[in-house]
mmCIF file of N, CA and C in Angstrom:
data_model
loop_
_atom_site.group_PDB
_atom_site.id
_atom_site.type_symbol
_atom_site.label_atom_id
_atom_site.label_comp_id
_atom_site.label_asym_id
_atom_site.label_seq_id
_atom_site.Cartn_x
_atom_site.Cartn_y
_atom_site.Cartn_z
ATOM 1 N N MET A 29 -9.551 -9.866 -12.727
ATOM 2 C CA MET A 29 -8.231 -9.343 -12.352
ATOM 3 C C MET A 29 -7.980 -9.563 -10.866
ATOM 4 N N ALA A 30 -6.821 -10.031 -10.536
ATOM 5 C CA ALA A 30 -6.493 -10.298 -9.133
ATOM 6 C C ALA A 30 -6.396 -8.993 -8.356
ATOM 7 N N ALA A 31 -6.776 -9.073 -7.106
ATOM 8 C CA ALA A 31 -6.666 -7.890 -6.245
ATOM 9 C C ALA A 31 -5.182 -7.560 -6.069
ATOM 10 N N ASP A 32 -4.894 -6.277 -5.903
ATOM 11 C CA ASP A 32 -3.494 -5.905 -5.740
ATOM 12 C C ASP A 32 -2.982 -6.355 -4.380
ATOM 13 N N LYS A 33 -1.668 -6.522 -4.303
ATOM 14 C CA LYS A 33 -1.017 -6.878 -3.042
ATOM 15 C C LYS A 33 -0.523 -5.587 -2.421
ATOM 16 N N ARG A 34 -0.961 -5.365 -1.183
ATOM 17 C CA ARG A 34 -0.702 -4.080 -0.530
ATOM 18 C C ARG A 34 0.385 -4.164 0.532
ATOM 19 N N VAL A 35 1.293 -3.204 0.472
ATOM 20 C CA VAL A 35 2.369 -3.123 1.452
ATOM 21 C C VAL A 35 2.348 -1.732 2.082
ATOM 22 N N LEU A 36 2.279 -1.709 3.407
ATOM 23 C CA LEU A 36 2.369 -0.460 4.148
ATOM 24 C C LEU A 36 3.769 -0.376 4.732
ATOM 25 N N TYR A 37 4.458 0.732 4.466
ATOM 26 C CA TYR A 37 5.795 0.927 5.017
ATOM 27 C C TYR A 37 5.748 2.104 5.969
ATOM 28 N N ILE A 38 5.960 1.829 7.258
ATOM 29 C CA ILE A 38 5.944 2.873 8.285
ATOM 30 C C ILE A 38 7.401 3.226 8.567
ATOM 31 N N GLU A 39 7.810 4.363 8.038
ATOM 32 C CA GLU A 39 9.220 4.770 8.039
ATOM 33 C C GLU A 39 9.309 6.289 7.972
ATOM 34 N N ASP A 40 10.083 6.902 8.870
ATOM 35 C CA ASP A 40 10.197 8.362 8.873
ATOM 36 C C ASP A 40 11.404 8.874 8.089
ATOM 37 N N GLU A 41 12.298 7.991 7.691
ATOM 38 C CA GLU A 41 13.473 8.394 6.917
ATOM 39 C C GLU A 41 13.074 8.453 5.445
ATOM 40 N N LYS A 42 12.883 9.645 4.936
ATOM 41 C CA LYS A 42 12.314 9.827 3.608
ATOM 42 C C LYS A 42 13.084 9.105 2.497
ATOM 43 N N PHE A 43 14.398 9.182 2.518
ATOM 44 C CA PHE A 43 15.194 8.547 1.467
ATOM 45 C C PHE A 43 14.926 7.044 1.419
ATOM 46 N N PHE A 44 14.966 6.416 2.585
ATOM 47 C CA PHE A 44 14.757 4.969 2.637
ATOM 48 C C PHE A 44 13.334 4.612 2.222
ATOM 49 N N ALA A 45 12.366 5.372 2.713
ATOM 50 C CA ALA A 45 10.956 5.109 2.396
ATOM 51 C C ALA A 45 10.709 5.202 0.893
ATOM 52 N N THR A 46 11.215 6.252 0.252
ATOM 53 C CA THR A 46 10.953 6.434 -1.176
ATOM 54 C C THR A 46 11.694 5.393 -2.015
ATOM 55 N N THR A 47 12.884 4.985 -1.570
ATOM 56 C CA THR A 47 13.639 3.961 -2.289
ATOM 57 C C THR A 47 12.874 2.638 -2.286
ATOM 58 N N VAL A 48 12.416 2.222 -1.125
ATOM 59 C CA VAL A 48 11.672 0.960 -1.002
ATOM 60 C C VAL A 48 10.338 1.062 -1.745
ATOM 61 N N ASP A 49 9.683 2.209 -1.613
ATOM 62 C CA ASP A 49 8.414 2.445 -2.308
ATOM 63 C C ASP A 49 8.607 2.237 -3.816
ATOM 64 N N LYS A 50 9.663 2.840 -4.366
ATOM 65 C CA LYS A 50 9.934 2.758 -5.802
ATOM 66 C C LYS A 50 10.174 1.314 -6.247
ATOM 67 N N VAL A 51 10.995 0.579 -5.505
ATOM 68 C CA VAL A 51 11.309 -0.811 -5.853
ATOM 69 C C VAL A 51 10.048 -1.679 -5.821
ATOM 70 N N LEU A 52 9.251 -1.533 -4.770
ATOM 71 C CA LEU A 52 8.044 -2.356 -4.641
ATOM 72 C C LEU A 52 6.981 -1.971 -5.668
ATOM 73 N N THR A 53 6.820 -0.674 -5.924
ATOM 74 C CA THR A 53 5.829 -0.203 -6.890
ATOM 75 C C THR A 53 6.202 -0.679 -8.301
ATOM 76 N N GLN A 54 7.480 -0.556 -8.652
ATOM 77 C CA GLN A 54 7.934 -1.022 -9.969
ATOM 78 C C GLN A 54 7.719 -2.520 -10.139
ATOM 79 N N ALA A 55 7.773 -3.262 -9.023
ATOM 80 C CA ALA A 55 7.575 -4.715 -9.089
ATOM 81 C C ALA A 55 6.087 -5.067 -9.186
ATOM 82 N N GLY A 56 5.213 -4.086 -8.941
ATOM 83 C CA GLY A 56 3.787 -4.330 -9.096
ATOM 84 C C GLY A 56 2.967 -4.350 -7.821
ATOM 85 N N TYR A 57 3.588 -3.988 -6.700
ATOM 86 C CA TYR A 57 2.848 -3.928 -5.436
ATOM 87 C C TYR A 57 2.221 -2.547 -5.246
ATOM 88 N N SER A 58 1.114 -2.492 -4.509
ATOM 89 C CA SER A 58 0.542 -1.207 -4.098
ATOM 90 C C SER A 58 1.198 -0.838 -2.775
ATOM 91 N N VAL A 59 1.747 0.357 -2.698
ATOM 92 C CA VAL A 59 2.491 0.764 -1.502
ATOM 93 C C VAL A 59 1.902 2.030 -0.914
ATOM 94 N N GLN A 60 1.795 2.059 0.398
ATOM 95 C CA GLN A 60 1.443 3.281 1.124
ATOM 96 C C GLN A 60 2.573 3.534 2.097
ATOM 97 N N LEU A 61 2.938 4.800 2.255
ATOM 98 C CA LEU A 61 3.981 5.179 3.204
ATOM 99 C C LEU A 61 3.364 5.976 4.344
ATOM 100 N N SER A 62 3.838 5.727 5.548
ATOM 101 C CA SER A 62 3.449 6.534 6.705
ATOM 102 C C SER A 62 4.726 6.976 7.392
ATOM 103 N N ALA A 63 4.803 8.265 7.740
ATOM 104 C CA ALA A 63 6.039 8.807 8.301
ATOM 105 C C ALA A 63 6.078 8.786 9.828
ATOM 106 N N ASP A 64 4.996 8.370 10.484
ATOM 107 C CA ASP A 64 5.045 8.236 11.940
ATOM 108 C C ASP A 64 4.162 7.077 12.384
ATOM 109 N N GLY A 65 4.418 6.605 13.591
ATOM 110 C CA GLY A 65 3.726 5.428 14.091
ATOM 111 C C GLY A 65 2.222 5.589 14.207
ATOM 112 N N GLU A 66 1.804 6.758 14.656
ATOM 113 C CA GLU A 66 0.374 7.011 14.836
ATOM 114 C C GLU A 66 -0.376 6.916 13.503
ATOM 115 N N ALA A 67 0.159 7.584 12.485
ATOM 116 C CA ALA A 67 -0.452 7.543 11.152
ATOM 117 C C ALA A 67 -0.401 6.121 10.597
ATOM 118 N N GLY A 68 0.696 5.420 10.860
ATOM 119 C CA GLY A 68 0.847 4.058 10.374
ATOM 120 C C GLY A 68 -0.232 3.123 10.888
ATOM 121 N N VAL A 69 -0.544 3.224 12.177
ATOM 122 C CA VAL A 69 -1.596 2.386 12.768
ATOM 123 C C VAL A 69 -2.932 2.715 12.116
ATOM 124 N N LYS A 70 -3.188 4.000 11.911
ATOM 125 C CA LYS A 70 -4.443 4.448 11.296
ATOM 126 C C LYS A 70 -4.572 3.900 9.868
ATOM 127 N N VAL A 71 -3.507 4.020 9.075
ATOM 128 C CA VAL A 71 -3.529 3.521 7.703
ATOM 129 C C VAL A 71 -3.727 1.997 7.691
ATOM 130 N N ALA A 72 -3.051 1.291 8.596
ATOM 131 C CA ALA A 72 -3.178 -0.171 8.661
ATOM 132 C C ALA A 72 -4.631 -0.568 8.911
ATOM 133 N N ARG A 73 -5.305 0.147 9.805
ATOM 134 C CA ARG A 73 -6.699 -0.180 10.127
ATOM 135 C C ARG A 73 -7.639 0.128 8.966
ATOM 136 N N GLU A 74 -7.376 1.205 8.254
ATOM 137 C CA GLU A 74 -8.275 1.624 7.172
ATOM 138 C C GLU A 74 -7.979 0.922 5.845
ATOM 139 N N TRP A 75 -6.713 0.720 5.532
ATOM 140 C CA TRP A 75 -6.311 0.229 4.214
ATOM 141 C C TRP A 75 -6.162 -1.290 4.175
ATOM 142 N N LYS A 76 -5.964 -1.912 5.321
ATOM 143 C CA LYS A 76 -5.804 -3.375 5.431
ATOM 144 C C LYS A 76 -4.747 -3.935 4.468
ATOM 145 N N PRO A 77 -3.468 -3.558 4.683
ATOM 146 C CA PRO A 77 -2.419 -4.068 3.799
ATOM 147 C C PRO A 77 -2.203 -5.569 3.993
ATOM 148 N N ASP A 78 -1.533 -6.191 3.036
ATOM 149 C CA ASP A 78 -1.192 -7.609 3.137
ATOM 150 C C ASP A 78 0.069 -7.805 3.977
ATOM 151 N N LEU A 79 0.869 -6.745 4.072
ATOM 152 C CA LEU A 79 2.130 -6.793 4.805
ATOM 153 C C LEU A 79 2.455 -5.395 5.309
ATOM 154 N N ILE A 80 3.035 -5.335 6.500
ATOM 155 C CA ILE A 80 3.500 -4.055 7.043
ATOM 156 C C ILE A 80 4.999 -4.151 7.267
ATOM 157 N N LEU A 81 5.730 -3.207 6.682
ATOM 158 C CA LEU A 81 7.158 -3.050 6.950
ATOM 159 C C LEU A 81 7.246 -1.932 7.977
ATOM 160 N N LEU A 82 7.974 -2.161 9.048
ATOM 161 C CA LEU A 82 7.934 -1.247 10.195
ATOM 162 C C LEU A 82 9.314 -0.880 10.703
ATOM 163 N N ASP A 83 9.565 0.413 10.792
ATOM 164 C CA ASP A 83 10.769 0.911 11.451
ATOM 165 C C ASP A 83 10.450 0.993 12.942
ATOM 166 N N LEU A 84 11.455 0.948 13.797
ATOM 167 C CA LEU A 84 11.193 1.037 15.234
ATOM 168 C C LEU A 84 11.348 2.452 15.779
ATOM 169 N N LEU A 85 12.280 3.212 15.206
ATOM 170 C CA LEU A 85 12.502 4.577 15.676
ATOM 171 C C LEU A 85 11.621 5.513 14.860
ATOM 172 N N LEU A 86 10.466 5.861 15.433
ATOM 173 C CA LEU A 86 9.478 6.661 14.712
ATOM 174 C C LEU A 86 9.003 7.827 15.565
ATOM 175 N N PRO A 87 8.566 8.918 14.912
ATOM 176 C CA PRO A 87 7.939 10.006 15.676
ATOM 177 C C PRO A 87 6.558 9.586 16.194
ATOM 178 N N LYS A 88 6.059 10.313 17.157
ATOM 179 C CA LYS A 88 4.748 10.125 17.799
ATOM 180 C C LYS A 88 4.696 8.853 18.635
ATOM 181 N N ILE A 89 4.562 7.679 18.007
ATOM 182 C CA ILE A 89 4.686 6.440 18.783
ATOM 183 C C ILE A 89 5.705 5.549 18.093
ATOM 184 N N ASP A 90 6.555 4.893 18.881
ATOM 185 C CA ASP A 90 7.620 4.090 18.273
ATOM 186 C C ASP A 90 7.085 2.766 17.737
ATOM 187 N N GLY A 91 7.954 2.064 17.016
ATOM 188 C CA GLY A 91 7.576 0.820 16.363
ATOM 189 C C GLY A 91 7.101 -0.265 17.315
ATOM 190 N N PHE A 92 7.683 -0.308 18.515
ATOM 191 C CA PHE A 92 7.232 -1.313 19.484
ATOM 192 C C PHE A 92 5.772 -1.074 19.859
ATOM 193 N N GLU A 93 5.426 0.192 20.077
ATOM 194 C CA GLU A 93 4.039 0.540 20.426
ATOM 195 C C GLU A 93 3.109 0.291 19.237
ATOM 196 N N VAL A 94 3.585 0.578 18.025
ATOM 197 C CA VAL A 94 2.805 0.296 16.814
ATOM 198 C C VAL A 94 2.491 -1.206 16.761
ATOM 199 N N LEU A 95 3.512 -2.031 16.983
ATOM 200 C CA LEU A 95 3.325 -3.485 16.985
ATOM 201 C C LEU A 95 2.284 -3.903 18.017
ATOM 202 N N LYS A 96 2.404 -3.352 19.227
ATOM 203 C CA LYS A 96 1.444 -3.684 20.290
ATOM 204 C C LYS A 96 0.029 -3.363 19.854
ATOM 205 N N GLN A 97 -0.151 -2.154 19.302
ATOM 206 C CA GLN A 97 -1.492 -1.725 18.893
ATOM 207 C C GLN A 97 -2.032 -2.580 17.749
ATOM 208 N N LEU A 98 -1.182 -2.889 16.767
ATOM 209 C CA LEU A 98 -1.626 -3.688 15.624
ATOM 210 C C LEU A 98 -2.015 -5.099 16.055
ATOM 211 N N LYS A 99 -1.236 -5.685 16.958
ATOM 212 C CA LYS A 99 -1.497 -7.056 17.381
ATOM 213 C C LYS A 99 -2.632 -7.143 18.401
ATOM 214 N N ALA A 100 -2.987 -6.005 19.012
ATOM 215 C CA ALA A 100 -4.099 -5.986 19.969
ATOM 216 C C ALA A 100 -5.437 -5.769 19.257
ATOM 217 N N ASP A 101 -5.391 -5.339 18.002
ATOM 218 C CA ASP A 101 -6.593 -5.029 17.226
ATOM 219 C C ASP A 101 -6.921 -6.226 16.332
ATOM 220 N N LEU A 102 -8.110 -6.786 16.496
ATOM 221 C CA LEU A 102 -8.476 -7.973 15.720
ATOM 222 C C LEU A 102 -8.432 -7.754 14.217
ATOM 223 N N SER A 103 -8.699 -6.518 13.758
ATOM 224 C CA SER A 103 -8.711 -6.265 12.314
ATOM 225 C C SER A 103 -7.301 -6.232 11.720
ATOM 226 N N THR A 104 -6.292 -5.896 12.534
ATOM 227 C CA THR A 104 -4.924 -5.813 12.011
ATOM 228 C C THR A 104 -4.011 -6.931 12.541
ATOM 229 N N LYS A 105 -4.482 -7.679 13.517
ATOM 230 C CA LYS A 105 -3.659 -8.734 14.117
ATOM 231 C C LYS A 105 -3.112 -9.743 13.107
ATOM 232 N N PRO A 106 -3.930 -10.199 12.113
ATOM 233 C CA PRO A 106 -3.405 -11.212 11.182
ATOM 234 C C PRO A 106 -2.396 -10.693 10.157
ATOM 235 N N ILE A 107 -2.237 -9.376 10.033
ATOM 236 C CA ILE A 107 -1.327 -8.823 9.022
ATOM 237 C C ILE A 107 0.123 -9.077 9.466
ATOM 238 N N PRO A 108 0.922 -9.748 8.616
ATOM 239 C CA PRO A 108 2.324 -9.948 9.006
ATOM 240 C C PRO A 108 3.073 -8.625 9.061
ATOM 241 N N VAL A 109 3.909 -8.476 10.092
ATOM 242 C CA VAL A 109 4.720 -7.268 10.262
ATOM 243 C C VAL A 109 6.186 -7.675 10.236
ATOM 244 N N VAL A 110 6.942 -7.025 9.363
ATOM 245 C CA VAL A 110 8.378 -7.265 9.287
ATOM 246 C C VAL A 110 9.076 -5.973 9.704
ATOM 247 N N VAL A 111 9.952 -6.087 10.686
ATOM 248 C CA VAL A 111 10.665 -4.922 11.191
ATOM 249 C C VAL A 111 11.914 -4.675 10.344
ATOM 250 N N LEU A 112 12.067 -3.410 9.930
ATOM 251 C CA LEU A 112 13.278 -2.949 9.239
ATOM 252 C C LEU A 112 13.795 -1.796 10.082
ATOM 253 N N SER A 113 14.844 -2.040 10.846
ATOM 254 C CA SER A 113 15.302 -1.010 11.764
ATOM 255 C C SER A 113 16.811 -1.060 11.916
ATOM 256 N N ASN A 114 17.389 0.063 12.326
ATOM 257 C CA ASN A 114 18.811 0.057 12.644
ATOM 258 C C ASN A 114 19.044 -0.286 14.112
ATOM 259 N N LEU A 115 17.967 -0.403 14.892
ATOM 260 C CA LEU A 115 18.106 -0.952 16.245
ATOM 261 C C LEU A 115 18.338 -2.436 16.034
ATOM 262 N N ASN A 116 19.434 -2.963 16.530
ATOM 263 C CA ASN A 116 19.671 -4.368 16.248
ATOM 264 C C ASN A 116 20.258 -5.131 17.424
ATOM 265 N N SER A 117 20.057 -4.633 18.627
ATOM 266 C CA SER A 117 20.532 -5.393 19.781
ATOM 267 C C SER A 117 19.648 -6.628 19.929
ATOM 268 N N GLU A 118 20.177 -7.652 20.571
ATOM 269 C CA GLU A 118 19.391 -8.867 20.787
ATOM 270 C C GLU A 118 18.093 -8.542 21.519
ATOM 271 N N ALA A 119 18.168 -7.612 22.457
ATOM 272 C CA ALA A 119 16.979 -7.240 23.240
ATOM 273 C C ALA A 119 15.908 -6.626 22.339
ATOM 274 N N ASP A 120 16.316 -5.763 21.403
ATOM 275 C CA ASP A 120 15.357 -5.142 20.482
ATOM 276 C C ASP A 120 14.726 -6.186 19.573
ATOM 277 N N VAL A 121 15.547 -7.085 19.041
ATOM 278 C CA VAL A 121 15.040 -8.128 18.152
ATOM 279 C C VAL A 121 14.053 -9.017 18.910
ATOM 280 N N LYS A 122 14.429 -9.403 20.133
ATOM 281 C CA LYS A 122 13.565 -10.265 20.936
ATOM 282 C C LYS A 122 12.252 -9.558 21.269
ATOM 283 N N LYS A 123 12.343 -8.289 21.649
ATOM 284 C CA LYS A 123 11.135 -7.537 21.994
ATOM 285 C C LYS A 123 10.189 -7.459 20.794
ATOM 286 N N ALA A 124 10.754 -7.152 19.629
ATOM 287 C CA ALA A 124 9.929 -7.039 18.416
ATOM 288 C C ALA A 124 9.263 -8.373 18.074
ATOM 289 N N THR A 125 10.025 -9.459 18.129
ATOM 290 C CA THR A 125 9.445 -10.756 17.786
ATOM 291 C C THR A 125 8.456 -11.205 18.860
ATOM 292 N N ASP A 126 8.736 -10.897 20.122
ATOM 293 C CA ASP A 126 7.787 -11.228 21.194
ATOM 294 C C ASP A 126 6.464 -10.480 21.006
ATOM 295 N N LEU A 127 6.545 -9.266 20.455
ATOM 296 C CA LEU A 127 5.336 -8.463 20.230
ATOM 297 C C LEU A 127 4.593 -8.884 18.961
ATOM 298 N N GLY A 128 5.175 -9.812 18.205
ATOM 299 C CA GLY A 128 4.453 -10.329 17.044
ATOM 300 C C GLY A 128 5.077 -10.072 15.689
ATOM 301 N N ALA A 129 6.271 -9.475 15.647
ATOM 302 C CA ALA A 129 6.925 -9.264 14.349
ATOM 303 C C ALA A 129 7.281 -10.621 13.751
ATOM 304 N N LYS A 130 7.014 -10.772 12.468
ATOM 305 C CA LYS A 130 7.287 -12.026 11.775
ATOM 306 C C LYS A 130 8.783 -12.192 11.536
ATOM 307 N N ASN A 131 9.455 -11.073 11.299
ATOM 308 C CA ASN A 131 10.867 -11.115 10.981
ATOM 309 C C ASN A 131 11.509 -9.786 11.339
ATOM 310 N N PHE A 132 12.836 -9.749 11.383
ATOM 311 C CA PHE A 132 13.560 -8.549 11.786
ATOM 312 C C PHE A 132 14.787 -8.405 10.903
ATOM 313 N N PHE A 133 14.915 -7.253 10.257
ATOM 314 C CA PHE A 133 16.075 -6.993 9.407
ATOM 315 C C PHE A 133 16.723 -5.683 9.820
ATOM 316 N N VAL A 134 18.059 -5.651 9.760
ATOM 317 C CA VAL A 134 18.791 -4.426 10.044
ATOM 318 C C VAL A 134 18.791 -3.595 8.763
ATOM 319 N N LYS A 135 18.159 -2.423 8.857
ATOM 320 C CA LYS A 135 17.944 -1.568 7.693
ATOM 321 C C LYS A 135 19.249 -1.239 6.962
ATOM 322 N N ALA A 136 20.286 -0.882 7.700
ATOM 323 C CA ALA A 136 21.546 -0.469 7.076
ATOM 324 C C ALA A 136 22.203 -1.600 6.289
ATOM 325 N N LEU A 137 21.855 -2.839 6.618
ATOM 326 C CA LEU A 137 22.482 -3.987 5.961
ATOM 327 C C LEU A 137 21.576 -4.633 4.917
ATOM 328 N N THR A 138 20.397 -4.063 4.700
ATOM 329 C CA THR A 138 19.418 -4.683 3.815
ATOM 330 C C THR A 138 19.217 -3.843 2.557
ATOM 331 N N MET A 139 19.525 -4.418 1.415
ATOM 332 C CA MET A 139 19.383 -3.705 0.147
ATOM 333 C C MET A 139 17.930 -3.747 -0.315
ATOM 334 N N PRO A 140 17.482 -2.751 -1.102
ATOM 335 C CA PRO A 140 16.108 -2.762 -1.618
ATOM 336 C C PRO A 140 15.738 -4.056 -2.332
ATOM 337 N N ALA A 141 16.677 -4.661 -3.057
ATOM 338 C CA ALA A 141 16.385 -5.928 -3.745
ATOM 339 C C ALA A 141 16.070 -7.034 -2.735
ATOM 340 N N ASN A 142 16.753 -7.003 -1.577
ATOM 341 C CA ASN A 142 16.483 -7.981 -0.525
ATOM 342 C C ASN A 142 15.092 -7.755 0.064
ATOM 343 N N ILE A 143 14.695 -6.493 0.166
ATOM 344 C CA ILE A 143 13.373 -6.167 0.709
ATOM 345 C C ILE A 143 12.297 -6.663 -0.258
ATOM 346 N N LEU A 144 12.534 -6.482 -1.560
ATOM 347 C CA LEU A 144 11.596 -6.983 -2.563
ATOM 348 C C LEU A 144 11.475 -8.502 -2.460
ATOM 349 N N ALA A 145 12.609 -9.195 -2.319
ATOM 350 C CA ALA A 145 12.589 -10.656 -2.191
ATOM 351 C C ALA A 145 11.830 -11.074 -0.926
ATOM 352 N N LEU A 146 12.037 -10.329 0.144
ATOM 353 C CA LEU A 146 11.355 -10.608 1.405
ATOM 354 C C LEU A 146 9.842 -10.448 1.253
ATOM 355 N N VAL A 147 9.412 -9.364 0.602
ATOM 356 C CA VAL A 147 7.982 -9.118 0.398
ATOM 357 C C VAL A 147 7.383 -10.262 -0.422
ATOM 358 N N LYS A 148 8.059 -10.657 -1.500
ATOM 359 C CA LYS A 148 7.578 -11.767 -2.334
ATOM 360 C C LYS A 148 7.468 -13.043 -1.516
ATOM 361 N N ASP A 149 8.450 -13.247 -0.637
ATOM 362 C CA ASP A 149 8.475 -14.446 0.186
ATOM 363 C C ASP A 149 7.299 -14.471 1.174
ATOM 364 N N VAL A 150 6.978 -13.325 1.744
ATOM 365 C CA VAL A 150 5.928 -13.260 2.774
ATOM 366 C C VAL A 150 4.528 -13.256 2.177
ATOM 367 N N ILE A 151 4.290 -12.438 1.136
ATOM 368 C CA ILE A 151 2.909 -12.335 0.609
ATOM 369 C C ILE A 151 2.759 -12.822 -0.832
ATOM 370 N N GLY A 152 3.853 -13.314 -1.400
ATOM 371 C CA GLY A 152 3.776 -13.812 -2.764
ATOM 372 C C GLY A 152 4.031 -12.714 -3.778
ATOM 373 N N PRO A 153 4.204 -13.104 -5.039
ATOM 374 C CA PRO A 153 4.471 -12.108 -6.078
ATOM 375 C C PRO A 153 3.236 -11.252 -6.331
ATOM 376 N N PRO A 154 3.445 -10.053 -6.865
ATOM 377 C CA PRO A 154 2.287 -9.215 -7.180
ATOM 378 C C PRO A 154 1.469 -9.855 -8.303
ATOM 379 N N PRO A 155 0.199 -9.528 -8.396
ATOM 380 C CA PRO A 155 -0.605 -10.092 -9.493
ATOM 381 C C PRO A 155 -0.025 -9.643 -10.827
ATOM 382 N N SER A 156 -0.063 -10.508 -11.815
ATOM 383 C CA SER A 156 0.518 -10.158 -13.115
ATOM 384 C C SER A 156 -0.319 -9.054 -13.758
ATOM 385 N N THR A 157 0.378 -8.147 -14.406
ATOM 386 C CA THR A 157 -0.311 -6.994 -14.997
ATOM 387 C C THR A 157 -0.871 -7.319 -16.370
ATOM 388 N N GLY A 158 -0.480 -8.435 -16.953
ATOM 389 C CA GLY A 158 -0.981 -8.745 -18.273
ATOM 390 C C GLY A 158 -1.639 -10.059 -18.223
#
């Protein structure tokens, strides 16, 4: 049996987090949610997800700092990070990509189906259940 494909979503907005969690889980991905940046970094180091979805406006440490920490740590550096945030100024997008984000999406404009397509595009489809 193929190993599961793991997605960590670091997001403090409960509605958005649970919506994305549900869509990805139903599609066959293993999902972990973290509600603040500090916990998110810890989960990334321990759980070793295949992909990290990251909000920028987070409690404890913000998404930019999370990115810095993940990319500075050899164990988490290779994990692709995709930013999903309502911060969408050119400066924010540039800062996130300069810090190592693979991609940047404006959360308010991105539907859960688009997020599922993005996850499939970055880490491939989940292993078949049958």
